[in-house]
Amino acid sequence: MDFDFALGKDPNSEFHQSDEFQDIKGMMHSRLVDRIEDLGADFVNWTPAMVRRFVAQEVETFTTANRMPLNATDIQCIVKDLTDELIGLGPLEALMADDSVADILVNGYKEVFIERNGLLQKSKIRFIDNKHLMRIVQRIIAPLGRRVDEGNPMVDARLPNGGRINVIIPPVSINGPVVSIRKFRSKALEASDLLAYGTLNEEILDFLRQAALARCNIVISGGTGSGKTSFLNMLTQFIPEGERIITIEDAAELQLLHEHVVRLETRPAGLEDVAEVTARDLLRNSLRMRPDRIIVGEVRGGEAVEMLQAMNTGHDGSMSTIHTNSPRECLHRLEMLLHFGGWQGSETNLRRQIAGALDLIIHLARLPNGKRRVISISEITGIQDEVISMQEFYRYEPNTPPNGREGWIHTGRQPVSAKLKRLWNAARPRTEAARD
């Protein structure tokens, strides 16, 4: 019942979202703060159960003394909200505990959106005012050694549980404080989960398993929220035990289950002359750490130079993700990032570097209905007329003839690279056999 209250599902939810109700909660919160100051250090040692009893008693005393027109449901809602305020994250507490919520997006104190099952929806949760919202923000980021104020109006950080938080406040944000929280999955998605969700089918999964075993260099492309990191994490499950894996991320999200994993994370410049550590710095250093495979959570800058050089100089089986709208756009973006990284060679040599490094591009997309799908799997085949050539193995069709159902089409093309030729017999298409 308490959880339903937090989501605004009670019969009086409209009243609970009103400014009048929020004002009442604000007054009660101020009274609680005064009472806690009177208690002194003893309050710090109280258990959550003791805090809840204390809040319930104070709320009852306050409502009786001031003859507040509140019923039992209203009071129960206030007690829960104020308890979360004192020992948790206030209005965000229930959403952070809900495993079905992937993203929490706060656009000022009155608007909170959530992503559930790939779709955005507006929550009935709200804050009392922007000061209340900022109080919760500071409570989240203070233990991380970060701060946000007018002099430093943006902050991006990793939460202790592995999630990410981004905060931007006025004067940069016109809507008031804007908070974006990407929650961390307590359990990484496995191949069986992606099969159940329809992200791919058994045939494609077998193909990718063999590609990972054959040490193909793989880039996973797609737009924001298409599931690239989860898919990358799933692919790493096919890396044989006994290999030394080094992961490089801006915010550590990957949950590799291997015995020998070294996790590296970038560091922004600090407020007290703390030096910035970039993905490029970590990639350069990782080459001296005897890696068997290098996993880059996302390539987005000059580190593309070091990543492709590593792939071209014996570190086969490396993997990464990149933000793009198509497999061809993935190649264009890599060219651009190489230029940003200070590439000194000609355009032809640049493209040869890319073609020599990459074996496969897996493109993901989130469909309008919120479902995530593997849209394309393409092989890089070389250079033709100074253009990187590629061929598609699998293509997703929303309405595949003749039965009109969604599914994947195998294009019938044969692999060119030696790595893929070796695995082709083990993962050859079964589409025609299944139709027969």
GROMACS .gro file of C-alpha atoms in nm:
model
  436
    1MET     CA    1   0.000   0.000   0.000
    2ASP     CA    2   0.279   0.241   0.087
    3PHE     CA    3   0.437   0.187  -0.254
    4ASP     CA    4   0.109   0.270  -0.425
    5PHE     CA    5   0.091   0.592  -0.226
    6ALA     CA    6   0.438   0.686  -0.348
    7LEU     CA    7   0.326   0.641  -0.707
    8GLY     CA    8   0.016   0.850  -0.653
    9LYS     CA    9  -0.228   0.558  -0.698
   10ASP     CA   10  -0.440   0.628  -0.393
   11PRO     CA   11  -0.800   0.758  -0.430
   12ASN     CA   12  -0.698   1.114  -0.337
   13SER     CA   13  -0.397   1.133  -0.569
   14GLU     CA   14  -0.511   1.462  -0.722
   15PHE     CA   15  -0.518   1.621  -0.378
   16HIS     CA   16  -0.181   1.463  -0.296
   17GLN     CA   17  -0.030   1.633  -0.601
   18SER     CA   18  -0.185   1.971  -0.521
   19ASP     CA   19   0.014   2.270  -0.399
   20GLU     CA   20  -0.201   2.278  -0.085
   21PHE     CA   21  -0.100   1.925   0.012
   22GLN     CA   22   0.265   1.995  -0.068
   23ASP     CA   23   0.252   2.306   0.150
   24ILE     CA   24   0.122   2.095   0.439
   25LYS     CA   25   0.408   1.849   0.392
   26GLY     CA   26   0.652   2.139   0.379
   27MET     CA   27   0.529   2.273   0.713
   28MET     CA   28   0.550   1.930   0.872
   29HIS     CA   29   0.900   1.879   0.735
   30SER     CA   30   1.013   2.211   0.888
   31ARG     CA   31   0.871   2.099   1.223
   32LEU     CA   32   1.055   1.766   1.197
   33VAL     CA   33   1.383   1.944   1.123
   34ASP     CA   34   1.337   2.159   1.435
   35ARG     CA   35   1.260   1.854   1.647
   36ILE     CA   36   1.563   1.666   1.513
   37GLU     CA   37   1.787   1.960   1.601
   38ASP     CA   38   1.651   1.941   1.955
   39LEU     CA   39   1.732   1.568   1.969
   40GLY     CA   40   2.092   1.628   1.865
   41ALA     CA   41   2.328   1.342   1.788
   42ASP     CA   42   2.092   1.072   1.917
   43PHE     CA   43   1.885   1.085   1.599
   44VAL     CA   44   2.178   0.964   1.385
   45ASN     CA   45   2.175   0.628   1.564
   46TRP     CA   46   1.804   0.561   1.517
   47THR     CA   47   1.689   0.266   1.309
   48PRO     CA   48   1.445   0.317   1.016
   49ALA     CA   49   1.165   0.172   1.232
   50MET     CA   50   1.238   0.423   1.508
   51VAL     CA   51   1.239   0.709   1.256
   52ARG     CA   52   0.904   0.598   1.116
   53ARG     CA   53   0.747   0.587   1.464
   54PHE     CA   54   0.891   0.929   1.542
   55VAL     CA   55   0.752   1.076   1.219
   56ALA     CA   56   0.409   0.919   1.276
   57GLN     CA   57   0.388   1.065   1.627
   58GLU     CA   58   0.499   1.410   1.514
   59VAL     CA   59   0.256   1.415   1.220
   60GLU     CA   60  -0.033   1.310   1.445
   61THR     CA   61   0.056   1.576   1.700
   62PHE     CA   62   0.087   1.845   1.433
   63THR     CA   63  -0.237   1.761   1.250
   64THR     CA   64  -0.434   1.743   1.577
   65ALA     CA   65  -0.295   2.069   1.713
   66ASN     CA   66  -0.360   2.256   1.388
   67ARG     CA   67  -0.689   2.080   1.306
   68MET     CA   68  -0.570   1.981   0.961
   69PRO     CA   69  -0.849   1.846   0.732
   70LEU     CA   70  -0.665   1.522   0.660
   71ASN     CA   71  -0.801   1.168   0.662
   72ALA     CA   72  -0.613   0.848   0.751
   73THR     CA   73  -0.497   0.798   0.390
   74ASP     CA   74  -0.355   1.149   0.373
   75ILE     CA   75  -0.170   1.105   0.702
   76GLN     CA   76  -0.029   0.767   0.600
   77CYS     CA   77   0.097   0.919   0.276
   78ILE     CA   78   0.263   1.209   0.462
   79VAL     CA   79   0.427   0.974   0.713
   80LYS     CA   80   0.577   0.764   0.436
   81ASP     CA   81   0.694   1.065   0.234
   82LEU     CA   82   0.856   1.233   0.534
   83THR     CA   83   1.021   0.910   0.646
   84ASP     CA   84   1.171   0.872   0.298
   85GLU     CA   85   1.276   1.236   0.324
   86LEU     CA   86   1.471   1.175   0.645
   87ILE     CA   87   1.636   0.840   0.570
   88GLY     CA   88   1.615   0.807   0.192
   89LEU     CA   89   1.579   1.004  -0.128
   90GLY     CA   90   1.239   1.156  -0.065
   91PRO     CA   91   0.999   1.126  -0.360
   92LEU     CA   92   1.261   0.931  -0.558
   93GLU     CA   93   1.290   0.653  -0.301
   94ALA     CA   94   1.009   0.435  -0.441
   95LEU     CA   95   1.124   0.478  -0.800
   96MET     CA   96   1.482   0.384  -0.713
   97ALA     CA   97   1.350   0.065  -0.550
   98ASP     CA   98   1.131  -0.029  -0.849
   99ASP     CA   99   1.329  -0.267  -1.073
  100SER     CA  100   1.092  -0.209  -1.365
  101VAL     CA  101   1.197   0.158  -1.388
  102ALA     CA  102   1.507   0.207  -1.605
  103ASP     CA  103   1.532   0.587  -1.616
  104ILE     CA  104   1.408   0.867  -1.390
  105LEU     CA  105   1.383   1.210  -1.555
  106VAL     CA  106   1.300   1.513  -1.340
  107ASN     CA  107   1.215   1.836  -1.524
  108GLY     CA  108   1.172   2.078  -1.237
  109TYR     CA  109   0.991   1.999  -0.914
  110LYS     CA  110   0.648   1.929  -1.067
  111GLU     CA  111   0.740   1.697  -1.355
  112VAL     CA  112   0.885   1.350  -1.311
  113PHE     CA  113   0.897   1.107  -1.602
  114ILE     CA  114   1.004   0.744  -1.593
  115GLU     CA  115   1.096   0.486  -1.853
  116ARG     CA  116   0.936   0.148  -1.806
  117ASN     CA  117   0.956  -0.131  -2.066
  118GLY     CA  118   1.115   0.106  -2.314
  119LEU     CA  119   0.836   0.365  -2.298
  120LEU     CA  120   0.834   0.704  -2.127
  121GLN     CA  121   0.542   0.788  -1.900
  122LYS     CA  122   0.469   1.070  -1.660
  123SER     CA  123   0.474   0.978  -1.293
  124LYS     CA  124   0.245   1.137  -1.037
  125ILE     CA  125   0.540   1.188  -0.807
  126ARG     CA  126   0.644   1.549  -0.748
  127PHE     CA  127   0.854   1.758  -0.512
  128ILE     CA  128   0.734   2.034  -0.282
  129ASP     CA  129   0.935   2.300  -0.467
  130ASN     CA  130   1.271   2.345  -0.637
  131LYS     CA  131   1.446   2.388  -0.301
  132HIS     CA  132   1.313   2.048  -0.201
  133LEU     CA  133   1.439   1.898  -0.526
  134MET     CA  134   1.783   2.052  -0.478
  135ARG     CA  135   1.798   1.917  -0.124
  136ILE     CA  136   1.754   1.564  -0.258
  137VAL     CA  137   2.007   1.627  -0.536
  138GLN     CA  138   2.269   1.744  -0.288
  139ARG     CA  139   2.199   1.439  -0.073
  140ILE     CA  140   2.270   1.215  -0.373
  141ILE     CA  141   2.587   1.380  -0.499
  142ALA     CA  142   2.753   1.490  -0.174
  143PRO     CA  143   2.883   1.138  -0.088
  144LEU     CA  144   3.026   1.122  -0.441
  145GLY     CA  145   3.254   1.418  -0.370
  146ARG     CA  146   3.070   1.634  -0.621
  147ARG     CA  147   2.880   1.961  -0.593
  148VAL     CA  148   2.641   2.160  -0.806
  149ASP     CA  149   2.578   2.533  -0.774
  150GLU     CA  150   2.564   2.845  -0.990
  151GLY     CA  151   2.939   2.836  -1.036
  152ASN     CA  152   2.928   2.469  -1.137
  153PRO     CA  153   2.577   2.419  -1.280
  154MET     CA  154   2.632   2.074  -1.434
  155VAL     CA  155   2.743   1.748  -1.280
  156ASP     CA  156   2.765   1.394  -1.413
  157ALA     CA  157   2.856   1.111  -1.178
  158ARG     CA  158   2.832   0.740  -1.112
  159LEU     CA  159   2.614   0.632  -0.822
  160PRO     CA  160   2.749   0.385  -0.564
  161ASN     CA  161   2.522   0.111  -0.701
  162GLY     CA  162   2.660   0.159  -1.054
  163GLY     CA  163   2.387   0.384  -1.197
  164ARG     CA  164   2.445   0.731  -1.337
  165ILE     CA  165   2.314   1.072  -1.243
  166ASN     CA  166   2.326   1.393  -1.444
  167VAL     CA  167   2.216   1.724  -1.293
  168ILE     CA  168   2.186   2.064  -1.458
  169ILE     CA  169   2.047   2.365  -1.273
  170PRO     CA  170   1.958   2.731  -1.339
  171PRO     CA  171   2.072   2.960  -1.487
  172VAL     CA  172   2.175   2.702  -1.749
  173SER     CA  173   1.845   2.514  -1.718
  174ILE     CA  174   1.533   2.722  -1.778
  175ASN     CA  175   1.294   2.460  -1.635
  176GLY     CA  176   1.454   2.461  -1.293
  177PRO     CA  177   1.677   2.176  -1.171
  178VAL     CA  178   1.679   1.891  -1.424
  179VAL     CA  179   1.787   1.548  -1.303
  180SER     CA  180   1.846   1.239  -1.519
  181ILE     CA  181   1.909   0.908  -1.345
  182ARG     CA  182   1.998   0.591  -1.537
  183LYS     CA  183   1.943   0.306  -1.296
  184PHE     CA  184   2.177   0.012  -1.260
  185ARG     CA  185   2.047  -0.340  -1.317
  186SER     CA  186   2.121  -0.556  -1.015
  187LYS     CA  187   2.154  -0.854  -1.252
  188ALA     CA  188   2.303  -0.827  -1.599
  189LEU     CA  189   2.088  -0.937  -1.891
  190GLU     CA  190   2.185  -1.276  -2.027
  191ALA     CA  191   2.134  -1.425  -2.372
  192SER     CA  192   1.818  -1.602  -2.255
  193ASP     CA  193   1.672  -1.268  -2.143
  194LEU     CA  194   1.733  -1.104  -2.482
  195LEU     CA  195   1.579  -1.406  -2.655
  196ALA     CA  196   1.273  -1.378  -2.431
  197TYR     CA  197   1.243  -1.006  -2.509
  198GLY     CA  198   1.270  -1.074  -2.881
  199THR     CA  199   1.584  -0.862  -2.921
  200LEU     CA  200   1.730  -1.134  -3.146
  201ASN     CA  201   1.664  -1.499  -3.236
  202GLU     CA  202   1.852  -1.825  -3.180
  203GLU     CA  203   2.018  -1.820  -3.521
  204ILE     CA  204   2.164  -1.474  -3.471
  205LEU     CA  205   2.268  -1.562  -3.117
  206ASP     CA  206   2.459  -1.869  -3.244
  207PHE     CA  207   2.628  -1.654  -3.506
  208LEU     CA  208   2.737  -1.393  -3.251
  209ARG     CA  209   2.858  -1.659  -3.009
  210GLN     CA  210   3.086  -1.796  -3.277
  211ALA     CA  211   3.198  -1.444  -3.372
  212ALA     CA  212   3.305  -1.378  -3.013
  213LEU     CA  213   3.487  -1.712  -2.994
  214ALA     CA  214   3.662  -1.636  -3.325
  215ARG     CA  215   3.788  -1.308  -3.172
  216CYS     CA  216   3.608  -1.079  -3.413
  217ASN     CA  217   3.639  -0.708  -3.340
  218ILE     CA  218   3.283  -0.589  -3.287
  219VAL     CA  219   3.121  -0.247  -3.262
  220ILE     CA  220   2.761  -0.218  -3.142
  221SER     CA  221   2.590   0.089  -3.282
  222GLY     CA  222   2.253   0.246  -3.209
  223GLY     CA  223   2.072   0.546  -3.071
  224THR     CA  224   2.023   0.650  -2.710
  225GLY     CA  225   1.830   0.390  -2.512
  226SER     CA  226   1.860   0.120  -2.778
  227GLY     CA  227   2.023  -0.123  -2.533
  228LYS     CA  228   2.384  -0.109  -2.656
  229THR     CA  229   2.550  -0.150  -2.316
  230SER     CA  230   2.325  -0.439  -2.214
  231PHE     CA  231   2.390  -0.609  -2.548
  232LEU     CA  232   2.765  -0.558  -2.512
  233ASN     CA  233   2.751  -0.709  -2.165
  234MET     CA  234   2.568  -1.011  -2.307
  235LEU     CA  235   2.830  -1.062  -2.580
  236THR     CA  236   3.112  -1.069  -2.326
  237GLN     CA  237   2.955  -1.380  -2.176
  238PHE     CA  238   3.083  -1.571  -2.480
  239ILE     CA  239   3.447  -1.479  -2.414
  240PRO     CA  240   3.629  -1.795  -2.298
  241GLU     CA  241   3.753  -1.819  -1.942
  242GLY     CA  242   4.126  -1.774  -1.903
  243GLU     CA  243   4.144  -1.450  -2.103
  244ARG     CA  244   4.242  -1.121  -1.940
  245ILE     CA  245   3.977  -0.858  -2.010
  246ILE     CA  246   4.019  -0.486  -1.950
  247THR     CA  247   3.708  -0.266  -1.955
  248ILE     CA  248   3.718   0.111  -2.002
  249GLU     CA  249   3.409   0.319  -1.928
  250ASP     CA  250   3.304   0.672  -1.842
  251ALA     CA  251   3.066   0.529  -1.582
  252ALA     CA  252   3.124   0.166  -1.487
  253GLU     CA  253   2.810  -0.019  -1.597
  254LEU     CA  254   2.936  -0.346  -1.742
  255GLN     CA  255   2.892  -0.652  -1.521
  256LEU     CA  256   3.127  -0.911  -1.662
  257LEU     CA  257   3.108  -1.250  -1.497
  258HIS     CA  258   3.461  -1.358  -1.590
  259GLU     CA  259   3.724  -1.438  -1.333
  260HIS     CA  260   3.995  -1.214  -1.480
  261VAL     CA  261   3.850  -0.866  -1.541
  262VAL     CA  262   4.021  -0.532  -1.479
  263ARG     CA  263   3.772  -0.243  -1.466
  264LEU     CA  264   3.892   0.109  -1.545
  265GLU     CA  265   3.684   0.426  -1.521
  266THR     CA  266   3.752   0.778  -1.643
  267ARG     CA  267   3.776   1.067  -1.397
  268PRO     CA  268   3.671   1.427  -1.460
  269ALA     CA  269   3.889   1.715  -1.346
  270GLY     CA  270   3.824   1.789  -0.979
  271LEU     CA  271   3.776   2.110  -0.787
  272GLU     CA  272   4.109   2.081  -0.605
  273ASP     CA  273   4.359   2.036  -0.888
  274VAL     CA  274   4.260   1.674  -0.943
  275ALA     CA  275   4.386   1.572  -1.287
  276GLU     CA  276   4.139   1.450  -1.549
  277VAL     CA  277   4.179   1.091  -1.667
  278THR     CA  278   4.021   1.035  -2.008
  279ALA     CA  279   3.922   0.719  -2.193
  280ARG     CA  280   4.217   0.787  -2.422
  281ASP     CA  281   4.455   0.790  -2.125
  282LEU     CA  282   4.313   0.460  -2.001
  283LEU     CA  283   4.332   0.299  -2.344
  284ARG     CA  284   4.697   0.394  -2.379
  285ASN     CA  285   4.772   0.256  -2.035
  286SER     CA  286   4.571  -0.063  -2.093
  287LEU     CA  287   4.803  -0.162  -2.379
  288ARG     CA  288   5.079  -0.196  -2.118
  289MET     CA  289   4.864  -0.422  -1.898
  290ARG     CA  290   4.884  -0.734  -2.115
  291PRO     CA  291   4.518  -0.745  -2.219
  292ASP     CA  292   4.372  -1.033  -2.420
  293ARG     CA  293   4.065  -0.824  -2.496
  294ILE     CA  294   3.982  -0.458  -2.450
  295ILE     CA  295   3.619  -0.361  -2.397
  296VAL     CA  296   3.541   0.010  -2.438
  297GLY     CA  297   3.199   0.095  -2.297
  298GLU     CA  298   3.150   0.368  -2.558
  299VAL     CA  299   3.384   0.532  -2.806
  300ARG     CA  300   3.301   0.901  -2.831
  301GLY     CA  301   3.627   1.092  -2.874
  302GLY     CA  302   3.994   1.076  -2.955
  303GLU     CA  303   4.025   0.733  -2.793
  304ALA     CA  304   3.903   0.596  -3.127
  305VAL     CA  305   4.264   0.626  -3.252
  306GLU     CA  306   4.406   0.404  -2.976
  307MET     CA  307   4.113   0.162  -2.993
  308LEU     CA  308   4.152   0.096  -3.367
  309GLN     CA  309   4.531   0.074  -3.336
  310ALA     CA  310   4.486  -0.187  -3.063
  311MET     CA  311   4.248  -0.384  -3.285
  312ASN     CA  312   4.502  -0.367  -3.568
  313THR     CA  313   4.799  -0.474  -3.357
  314GLY     CA  314   4.705  -0.806  -3.205
  315HIS     CA  315   4.422  -0.728  -2.965
  316ASP     CA  316   4.158  -0.921  -3.159
  317GLY     CA  317   3.822  -0.979  -2.998
  318SER     CA  318   3.787  -0.625  -2.870
  319MET     CA  319   3.440  -0.471  -2.847
  320SER     CA  320   3.281  -0.129  -2.805
  321THR     CA  321   2.961   0.069  -2.858
  322ILE     CA  322   2.899   0.391  -3.049
  323HIS     CA  323   2.605   0.632  -3.089
  324THR     CA  324   2.489   0.623  -3.453
  325ASN     CA  325   2.171   0.583  -3.657
  326SER     CA  326   2.289   0.313  -3.901
  327PRO     CA  327   2.585   0.083  -3.973
  328ARG     CA  328   2.708   0.311  -4.252
  329GLU     CA  329   2.678   0.613  -4.021
  330CYS     CA  330   2.890   0.418  -3.771
  331LEU     CA  331   3.179   0.423  -4.018
  332HIS     CA  332   3.134   0.795  -4.088
  333ARG     CA  333   3.134   0.871  -3.716
  334LEU     CA  334   3.450   0.666  -3.660
  335GLU     CA  335   3.620   0.867  -3.936
  336MET     CA  336   3.516   1.189  -3.765
  337LEU     CA  337   3.640   1.069  -3.424
  338LEU     CA  338   3.974   0.969  -3.573
  339HIS     CA  339   4.011   1.322  -3.707
  340PHE     CA  340   3.921   1.460  -3.363
  341GLY     CA  341   4.189   1.234  -3.218
  342GLY     CA  342   4.456   1.396  -3.434
  343TRP     CA  343   4.482   1.145  -3.719
  344GLN     CA  344   4.777   1.255  -3.933
  345GLY     CA  345   4.747   1.022  -4.233
  346SER     CA  346   4.550   1.047  -4.554
  347GLU     CA  347   4.178   0.973  -4.589
  348THR     CA  348   4.259   0.648  -4.768
  349ASN     CA  349   4.490   0.529  -4.489
  350LEU     CA  350   4.232   0.633  -4.231
  351ARG     CA  351   3.968   0.417  -4.397
  352ARG     CA  352   4.212   0.130  -4.431
  353GLN     CA  353   4.274   0.156  -4.059
  354ILE     CA  354   3.901   0.122  -3.991
  355ALA     CA  355   3.850  -0.158  -4.244
  356GLY     CA  356   4.150  -0.349  -4.109
  357ALA     CA  357   4.037  -0.315  -3.747
  358LEU     CA  358   3.665  -0.392  -3.754
  359ASP     CA  359   3.500  -0.720  -3.842
  360LEU     CA  360   3.135  -0.672  -3.748
  361ILE     CA  361   2.889  -0.390  -3.683
  362ILE     CA  362   2.577  -0.484  -3.488
  363HIS     CA  363   2.310  -0.216  -3.511
  364LEU     CA  364   2.035  -0.191  -3.248
  365ALA     CA  365   1.724   0.025  -3.236
  366ARG     CA  366   1.438   0.096  -3.000
  367LEU     CA  367   1.110   0.070  -3.189
  368PRO     CA  368   0.814   0.307  -3.139
  369ASN     CA  369   0.648   0.046  -2.916
  370GLY     CA  370   0.951   0.048  -2.684
  371LYS     CA  371   1.087  -0.290  -2.794
  372ARG     CA  372   1.458  -0.319  -2.868
  373ARG     CA  373   1.573  -0.516  -3.169
  374VAL     CA  374   1.889  -0.612  -3.354
  375ILE     CA  375   1.825  -0.428  -3.681
  376SER     CA  376   2.132  -0.529  -3.879
  377ILE     CA  377   2.452  -0.733  -3.861
  378SER     CA  378   2.711  -0.630  -4.119
  379GLU     CA  379   3.065  -0.736  -4.203
  380ILE     CA  380   3.339  -0.493  -4.304
  381THR     CA  381   3.487  -0.640  -4.623
  382GLY     CA  382   3.762  -0.393  -4.716
  383ILE     CA  383   3.811  -0.087  -4.935
  384GLN     CA  384   3.664  -0.030  -5.279
  385ASP     CA  385   3.715   0.294  -5.471
  386GLU     CA  386   3.847   0.453  -5.150
  387VAL     CA  387   3.521   0.374  -4.969
  388ILE     CA  388   3.486   0.121  -4.687
  389SER     CA  389   3.280  -0.167  -4.819
  390MET     CA  390   3.046  -0.377  -4.611
  391GLN     CA  391   2.788  -0.648  -4.655
  392GLU     CA  392   2.483  -0.730  -4.446
  393PHE     CA  393   2.429  -1.079  -4.305
  394TYR     CA  394   2.103  -1.025  -4.115
  395ARG     CA  395   1.833  -0.763  -4.150
  396TYR     CA  396   1.528  -0.709  -3.931
  397GLU     CA  397   1.194  -0.669  -4.106
  398PRO     CA  398   0.894  -0.545  -3.905
  399ASN     CA  399   0.657  -0.725  -4.145
  400THR     CA  400   0.829  -1.013  -4.316
  401PRO     CA  401   0.646  -1.162  -4.617
  402PRO     CA  402   0.470  -1.389  -4.678
  403ASN     CA  403   0.325  -1.438  -4.328
  404GLY     CA  404   0.326  -1.068  -4.236
  405ARG     CA  405   0.505  -1.129  -3.906
  406GLU     CA  406   0.812  -0.950  -3.780
  407GLY     CA  407   1.143  -1.130  -3.803
  408TRP     CA  408   1.497  -1.144  -3.935
  409ILE     CA  409   1.604  -1.218  -4.288
  410HIS     CA  410   1.937  -1.378  -4.369
  411THR     CA  411   2.068  -1.215  -4.684
  412GLY     CA  412   2.248  -1.525  -4.809
  413ARG     CA  413   2.583  -1.353  -4.836
  414GLN     CA  414   2.899  -1.545  -4.752
  415PRO     CA  415   3.169  -1.404  -4.522
  416VAL     CA  416   3.488  -1.252  -4.660
  417SER     CA  417   3.714  -1.230  -4.354
  418ALA     CA  418   3.916  -1.532  -4.248
  419LYS     CA  419   3.776  -1.514  -3.895
  420LEU     CA  420   3.417  -1.531  -4.013
  421LYS     CA  421   3.487  -1.804  -4.268
  422ARG     CA  422   3.616  -2.025  -3.988
  423LEU     CA  423   3.297  -1.986  -3.789
  424TRP     CA  424   3.051  -1.990  -4.077
  425ASN     CA  425   2.995  -2.366  -4.082
  426ALA     CA  426   2.926  -2.370  -3.710
  427ALA     CA  427   2.675  -2.086  -3.735
  428ARG     CA  428   2.547  -2.120  -4.092
  429PRO     CA  429   2.191  -2.002  -4.149
  430ARG     CA  430   1.912  -2.245  -4.070
  431THR     CA  431   1.639  -2.033  -4.223
  432GLU     CA  432   1.589  -2.242  -4.537
  433ALA     CA  433   1.601  -2.568  -4.342
  434ALA     CA  434   1.340  -2.437  -4.103
  435ARG     CA  435   1.113  -2.337  -4.390
  436ASP     CA  436   1.148  -2.681  -4.551
   0.00000   0.00000   0.00000
